[in-house]
Structures are given as structure tokens and as C-alpha cells.
Amino acid sequence: MIRIVLADDERLVRGAIAALLTLEEDLEVVAEVGRGDEVVAAVAEHRADIAVLDVEMPGLTGLEAAAALRGAAPSCGILILTSFGRPGYLRRALAAGARGFLAKDAPVDQLAGAIRTVHRGGRFIDSELAADAMTAGENPLTARETDVLRAAATGASAAAIARTLHLSEGTVRNYLSSAITKTGADNRIAAIRKADEMGWL
């Protein structure tokens, strides 16, 4: 049996996925959690072979939980499920140690097949999401530009961002200007929207 920890903050979705996976003879959902920061403990407690993680969760995102799992339980295969086919998510998921990446609306037999593939040590990446990621290209933003844009997305002023990130206001404005240029946007709001749509934030 392949032992699975399923992490998704939407209880109804999580329950439906678990019920469908349980119908497979070789798959067993041994734990369900609704927060990203509960994943590592659940994998350790239940000796899970595979963690199936939603991207958007409280506590830690699925991508952050994947990175934590890679260090804490390297033998556990990681498969990311997403409602958002953002190219940046796929790149970040692979960088975090995930070996599977699939849209939530995929048929259950495809999800089951992806779990088996990851369990065998292979990779399973939704072909449409992979094609989108390839055509989108690399994230043009530096880590600092990403930090500044992410802080700006909360509505914080340049002064507040500067205090939070321990930068000068001028440096914050420079990073914002650079991010606006790199995203091809007209202003910071449009830059934030574009970066979010691409999964870069």
C-alpha cells in the first residue's frame, strides 16, 4: 500500500479527494490536514510515502511545506495539486523538491497514476501546465524585488516596506521601479497583479 498524507485547507475538497483515492486498491490516505505547517508532523507520525499538497494553505503554503518535507522526510514523495496553473508555481514546486504537479480538476485516475509514478521515484507533471511554464520563461525578478513586491501587495507604503525589509526608501523605490519594468507593467499595482498571475510572488 502507498501511504498518503493529504493536505488541503478546503475540507470538502480534501474529503472528496481522500474518498476517491481510497477506492484505489493500492492507495491509503493515512492522514488529512488543513494547514501547511501540519504536514511534516503528519508525514512523520503516519510514516507516509507520499504527501499530496495544495498550493494555497494557511500556516505554510504547499510550496513551503514541500521544502520543509524535503529536509525532514527526504524519502517522502511530494505531489503538488493546484487550482492555479501559474507557471511560476511549477518552477517553485520543482525547486522545493516536488516530483509531481497536477491541476485539481484532473481526473482521479490521473491523480492516482501520478501518485504511483512519484512513489516509484519518477516525475509526473501536467503537460498543459508544463507547456505554459516553458512558454512563460524564467521569473525575471530578483529575490529582493520579489520581497518588495510581496510587501507592496499588502498595501504598505514605501516607508513601511523599507522599515520591514531594513532598506532605505530610495532602495525600495528602485526595486519597485525595476520590478515594474521587468513585468512590463505601467505601475506597481499592475506589476503585483502580473507577478501574482505568473506565480512569482
Coordinates of N, CA and C in Angstrom, one line a residue, residues 44-170:
A44 N 5.6 12.3 9.4 CA 6.4 11.6 10.4 C 5.6 10.6 11.2
E45 N 4.4 11.1 11.7 CA 3.6 10.3 12.6 C 3.0 9.0 11.8
H46 N 2.7 9.2 10.6 CA 2.0 8.2 9.9 C 2.9 7.4 8.9
R47 N 4.2 7.8 8.9 CA 5.2 7.1 8.0 C 4.7 7.1 6.6
A48 N 4.3 8.3 6.1 CA 3.7 8.4 4.8 C 4.7 8.3 3.7
D49 N 4.3 7.7 2.6 CA 5.2 7.5 1.4 C 5.1 8.7 0.5
I50 N 3.9 9.3 0.5 CA 3.6 10.4 -0.4 C 2.8 11.5 0.3
A51 N 3.2 12.8 0.0 CA 2.4 13.9 0.5 C 1.8 14.6 -0.7
V52 N 0.5 14.7 -0.7 CA -0.2 15.4 -1.7 C -0.7 16.8 -1.1
L53 N -0.1 17.9 -1.7 CA -0.2 19.2 -1.1 C -0.9 20.2 -2.0
D54 N -1.9 20.9 -1.4 CA -2.5 22.0 -2.1 C -1.5 23.2 -2.1
V55 N -1.5 24.1 -3.0 CA -0.6 25.2 -3.0 C -1.0 26.2 -1.9
E56 N -2.2 26.7 -1.9 CA -2.6 27.7 -1.0 C -3.2 27.1 0.3
M57 N -2.4 27.3 1.3 CA -2.9 26.8 2.7 C -2.4 27.8 3.7
P58 N -3.1 27.9 4.9 CA -2.6 28.7 6.0 C -1.4 28.0 6.7
G59 N -0.7 28.8 7.4 CA 0.5 28.2 8.2 C 1.7 28.2 7.3
L60 N 1.7 27.3 6.3 CA 2.7 27.3 5.3 C 2.0 27.0 4.0
T61 N 2.5 27.6 2.9 CA 1.9 27.2 1.6 C 2.4 25.8 1.3
G62 N 1.8 25.2 0.3 CA 2.2 23.8 -0.1 C 3.6 23.8 -0.6
L63 N 4.1 24.9 -1.2 CA 5.5 25.0 -1.7 C 6.4 25.1 -0.5
E64 N 6.0 25.9 0.5 CA 6.9 25.9 1.7 C 6.9 24.6 2.5
A65 N 5.7 24.0 2.5 CA 5.7 22.6 3.2 C 6.5 21.6 2.4
A66 N 6.5 21.7 1.1 CA 7.3 20.8 0.3 C 8.8 21.0 0.6
A67 N 9.2 22.2 0.7 CA 10.7 22.5 1.1 C 11.0 21.9 2.5
A68 N 10.1 22.1 3.4 CA 10.3 21.6 4.8 C 10.4 20.1 4.8
L69 N 9.5 19.5 4.0 CA 9.5 18.0 3.9 C 10.7 17.4 3.3
R70 N 11.3 18.1 2.3 CA 12.5 17.7 1.7 C 13.6 17.5 2.7
G71 N 13.7 18.4 3.7 CA 14.7 18.3 4.7 C 14.3 17.3 5.8
A72 N 13.1 17.3 6.2 CA 12.7 16.5 7.3 C 12.4 15.0 6.9
A73 N 11.9 14.8 5.7 CA 11.5 13.4 5.3 C 11.8 13.2 3.9
P74 N 13.1 13.2 3.5 CA 13.5 13.1 2.1 C 13.0 11.9 1.3
S75 N 12.6 10.8 2.0 CA 12.1 9.7 1.3 C 10.6 9.8 1.0
C76 N 10.0 10.8 1.5 CA 8.5 11.0 1.2 C 8.4 11.8 -0.2
G77 N 7.7 11.2 -1.1 CA 7.5 11.8 -2.4 C 6.5 12.9 -2.3
I78 N 6.6 14.0 -3.0 CA 5.8 15.2 -2.9 C 5.1 15.4 -4.2
L79 N 3.7 15.6 -4.2 CA 2.9 15.9 -5.3 C 2.1 17.1 -5.0
I80 N 2.2 18.2 -5.8 CA 1.5 19.4 -5.6 C 0.2 19.4 -6.5
L81 N -0.9 19.7 -5.8 CA -2.2 19.9 -6.5 C -2.5 21.4 -6.5
T82 N -2.9 22.0 -7.6 CA -3.2 23.4 -7.7 C -4.5 23.7 -8.4
S83 N -5.1 24.7 -8.0 CA -6.3 25.3 -8.7 C -5.8 26.3 -9.7
F84 N -4.5 26.8 -9.5 CA -4.0 27.9 -10.2 C -2.8 27.4 -11.1
G85 N -3.0 27.4 -12.4 CA -2.0 26.9 -13.3 C -1.0 28.0 -13.6
R86 N -0.4 28.5 -12.5 CA 0.6 29.6 -12.7 C 2.0 29.1 -13.0
P87 N 2.6 29.5 -14.1 CA 3.9 29.0 -14.5 C 4.9 29.0 -13.3
G88 N 5.0 30.1 -12.6 CA 6.0 30.2 -11.5 C 5.8 29.2 -10.4
Y89 N 4.5 28.7 -10.2 CA 4.3 27.7 -9.2 C 5.0 26.4 -9.6
L90 N 5.0 26.0 -10.8 CA 5.6 24.8 -11.2 C 7.1 24.8 -11.0
R91 N 7.7 25.9 -11.4 CA 9.2 26.1 -11.2 C 9.5 26.0 -9.7
R92 N 8.7 26.8 -8.9 CA 9.0 26.8 -7.5 C 8.7 25.4 -6.8
A93 N 7.7 24.7 -7.3 CA 7.4 23.4 -6.7 C 8.6 22.4 -7.0
L94 N 9.1 22.4 -8.2 CA 10.2 21.6 -8.5 C 11.5 21.9 -7.7
A95 N 11.7 23.3 -7.6 CA 12.8 23.7 -6.8 C 12.7 23.3 -5.3
A96 N 11.4 23.2 -4.8 CA 11.2 22.8 -3.4 C 11.3 21.3 -3.2
G97 N 11.4 20.5 -4.3 CA 11.5 19.1 -4.1 C 10.4 18.3 -4.6
A98 N 9.3 18.9 -5.1 CA 8.2 18.2 -5.6 C 8.5 17.4 -6.8
R99 N 8.0 16.2 -7.0 CA 8.2 15.4 -8.2 C 6.9 15.2 -9.0
G100 N 5.8 15.8 -8.5 CA 4.6 15.7 -9.2 C 3.9 17.1 -9.1
F101 N 3.2 17.5 -10.2 CA 2.5 18.8 -10.2 C 1.3 18.6 -11.1
L102 N 0.1 18.8 -10.5 CA -1.2 18.4 -11.2 C -2.2 19.4 -10.9
A103 N -3.1 19.7 -11.8 CA -4.3 20.6 -11.6 C -5.3 19.8 -10.8
K104 N -6.0 20.5 -9.9 CA -7.0 19.9 -9.1 C -8.2 19.3 -9.9
D105 N -8.4 19.9 -11.0 CA -9.5 19.3 -11.8 C -9.2 18.1 -12.7
A106 N -8.0 17.6 -12.5 CA -7.6 16.4 -13.2 C -8.5 15.2 -12.8
P107 N -8.7 14.2 -13.7 CA -9.4 13.0 -13.4 C -8.7 12.3 -12.2
V108 N -9.5 11.6 -11.4 CA -8.9 10.8 -10.3 C -8.0 9.8 -10.7
D109 N -8.2 9.1 -11.9 CA -7.3 8.1 -12.3 C -5.9 8.7 -12.7
Q110 N -5.9 10.0 -13.2 CA -4.7 10.7 -13.5 C -3.9 11.0 -12.2
L111 N -4.7 11.4 -11.1 CA -4.1 11.7 -9.8 C -3.5 10.4 -9.2
A112 N -4.2 9.3 -9.3 CA -3.7 8.1 -8.8 C -2.5 7.6 -9.5
G113 N -2.5 7.8 -10.8 CA -1.3 7.4 -11.6 C -0.1 8.3 -11.3
A114 N -0.4 9.6 -11.0 CA 0.7 10.5 -10.7 C 1.3 10.1 -9.3
I115 N 0.5 9.7 -8.4 CA 0.9 9.2 -7.1 C 1.8 8.0 -7.2
R116 N 1.4 7.1 -8.0 CA 2.2 5.8 -8.3 C 3.5 6.2 -8.9
T117 N 3.5 7.1 -9.9 CA 4.7 7.5 -10.6 C 5.7 8.1 -9.6
V118 N 5.2 9.0 -8.8 CA 6.1 9.7 -7.8 C 6.6 8.7 -6.8
H119 N 5.8 7.8 -6.4 CA 6.2 6.7 -5.4 C 7.3 5.9 -6.0
R120 N 7.3 5.6 -7.3 CA 8.3 4.8 -7.9 C 9.6 5.6 -8.1
G121 N 9.6 6.9 -7.8 CA 10.8 7.8 -8.0 C 10.8 8.6 -9.3
G122 N 9.7 8.5 -10.0 CA 9.6 9.2 -11.3 C 9.0 10.6 -11.0
R123 N 8.8 11.3 -12.1 CA 8.1 12.6 -12.1 C 6.8 12.6 -12.9
F124 N 5.8 13.3 -12.4 CA 4.6 13.5 -13.2 C 4.2 14.9 -13.2
I125 N 4.2 15.5 -14.3 CA 3.9 17.0 -14.4 C 2.8 17.1 -15.5
D126 N 1.7 17.8 -15.1 CA 0.6 18.0 -16.1 C 1.2 18.7 -17.3
S127 N 0.9 18.1 -18.5 CA 1.6 18.5 -19.7 C 1.2 19.9 -20.1
E128 N -0.1 20.3 -19.8 CA -0.5 21.7 -20.2 C 0.2 22.7 -19.3
L129 N 0.3 22.4 -18.0 CA 1.0 23.3 -17.0 C 2.4 23.4 -17.4
A130 N 3.0 22.3 -17.8 CA 4.5 22.3 -18.2 C 4.7 23.2 -19.4
A131 N 3.8 23.0 -20.4 CA 3.9 23.9 -21.6 C 3.8 25.3 -21.3
D132 N 2.8 25.7 -20.4 CA 2.6 27.1 -20.0 C 3.9 27.6 -19.3
A133 N 4.5 26.8 -18.5 CA 5.7 27.2 -17.8 C 6.8 27.4 -18.7
M134 N 7.0 26.6 -19.7 CA 8.0 26.7 -20.7 C 7.9 28.0 -21.5
T135 N 6.7 28.3 -22.0 CA 6.5 29.4 -22.8 C 6.5 30.7 -22.0
A136 N 6.3 30.7 -20.7 CA 6.3 31.9 -19.9 C 7.7 32.3 -19.6
G137 N 8.7 31.4 -19.7 CA 10.1 31.8 -19.4 C 10.4 31.9 -17.9
E138 N 11.6 32.3 -17.6 CA 12.1 32.4 -16.2 C 11.5 33.6 -15.5
N139 N 11.4 33.5 -14.2 CA 11.0 34.6 -13.4 C 12.1 35.7 -13.5
P140 N 11.7 36.9 -14.0 CA 12.7 37.9 -14.2 C 13.1 38.7 -12.9
L141 N 12.3 38.5 -11.9 CA 12.5 39.3 -10.7 C 13.6 38.7 -9.8
T142 N 14.4 39.5 -9.2 CA 15.4 39.1 -8.2 C 14.6 38.8 -6.9
A143 N 15.3 38.1 -6.0 CA 14.7 37.8 -4.7 C 14.3 39.1 -3.9
R144 N 15.1 40.1 -4.0 CA 14.8 41.4 -3.3 C 13.6 42.1 -4.0
E145 N 13.5 42.1 -5.3 CA 12.4 42.6 -6.0 C 11.1 41.9 -5.6
T146 N 11.2 40.6 -5.5 CA 10.0 39.8 -5.1 C 9.6 40.1 -3.7
D147 N 10.6 40.3 -2.8 CA 10.2 40.6 -1.4 C 9.5 42.0 -1.4
V148 N 10.0 43.0 -2.1 CA 9.4 44.3 -2.1 C 8.0 44.3 -2.7
L149 N 7.9 43.6 -3.9 CA 6.5 43.5 -4.5 C 5.6 42.8 -3.6
R150 N 6.0 41.7 -2.9 CA 5.1 41.0 -2.0 C 4.7 41.9 -0.9
A151 N 5.6 42.7 -0.3 CA 5.3 43.6 0.7 C 4.3 44.7 0.2
A152 N 4.6 45.2 -1.0 CA 3.7 46.2 -1.6 C 2.3 45.7 -1.8
A153 N 2.2 44.4 -2.1 CA 0.9 43.8 -2.3 C -0.1 43.9 -1.1
T154 N 0.5 44.1 0.1 CA -0.3 44.3 1.3 C -0.8 45.7 1.4
G155 N -0.4 46.6 0.5 CA -0.8 48.0 0.5 C 0.1 48.8 1.3
A156 N 1.3 48.3 1.7 CA 2.2 49.0 2.5 C 2.9 50.1 1.7
S157 N 3.2 51.2 2.4 CA 3.9 52.4 1.7 C 5.3 52.0 1.5
A158 N 6.0 52.8 0.7 CA 7.5 52.6 0.6 C 8.2 52.7 1.9
A159 N 7.8 53.6 2.7 CA 8.4 53.8 4.0 C 8.2 52.6 4.9
A160 N 7.0 52.1 4.9 CA 6.7 50.9 5.7 C 7.5 49.6 5.2
I161 N 7.5 49.5 3.9 CA 8.3 48.4 3.3 C 9.8 48.5 3.7
A162 N 10.3 49.8 3.6 CA 11.7 50.0 4.0 C 12.0 49.6 5.4
R163 N 11.1 49.9 6.3 CA 11.2 49.5 7.7 C 11.2 48.0 7.9
T164 N 10.2 47.4 7.2 CA 10.1 45.9 7.4 C 11.3 45.2 6.8
L165 N 11.8 45.6 5.6 CA 12.9 44.9 5.0 C 14.2 45.4 5.3
H166 N 14.3 46.4 6.2 CA 15.6 47.0 6.6 C 16.3 47.6 5.4
L167 N 15.6 48.4 4.6 CA 16.1 49.1 3.4 C 15.8 50.5 3.5
S168 N 16.5 51.3 2.7 CA 16.1 52.7 2.6 C 14.9 52.9 1.7
E169 N 14.2 54.0 1.9 CA 13.0 54.2 1.0 C 13.4 54.3 -0.5
G170 N 14.6 55.0 -0.7 CA 15.1 55.1 -2.1 C 15.3 53.7 -2.7

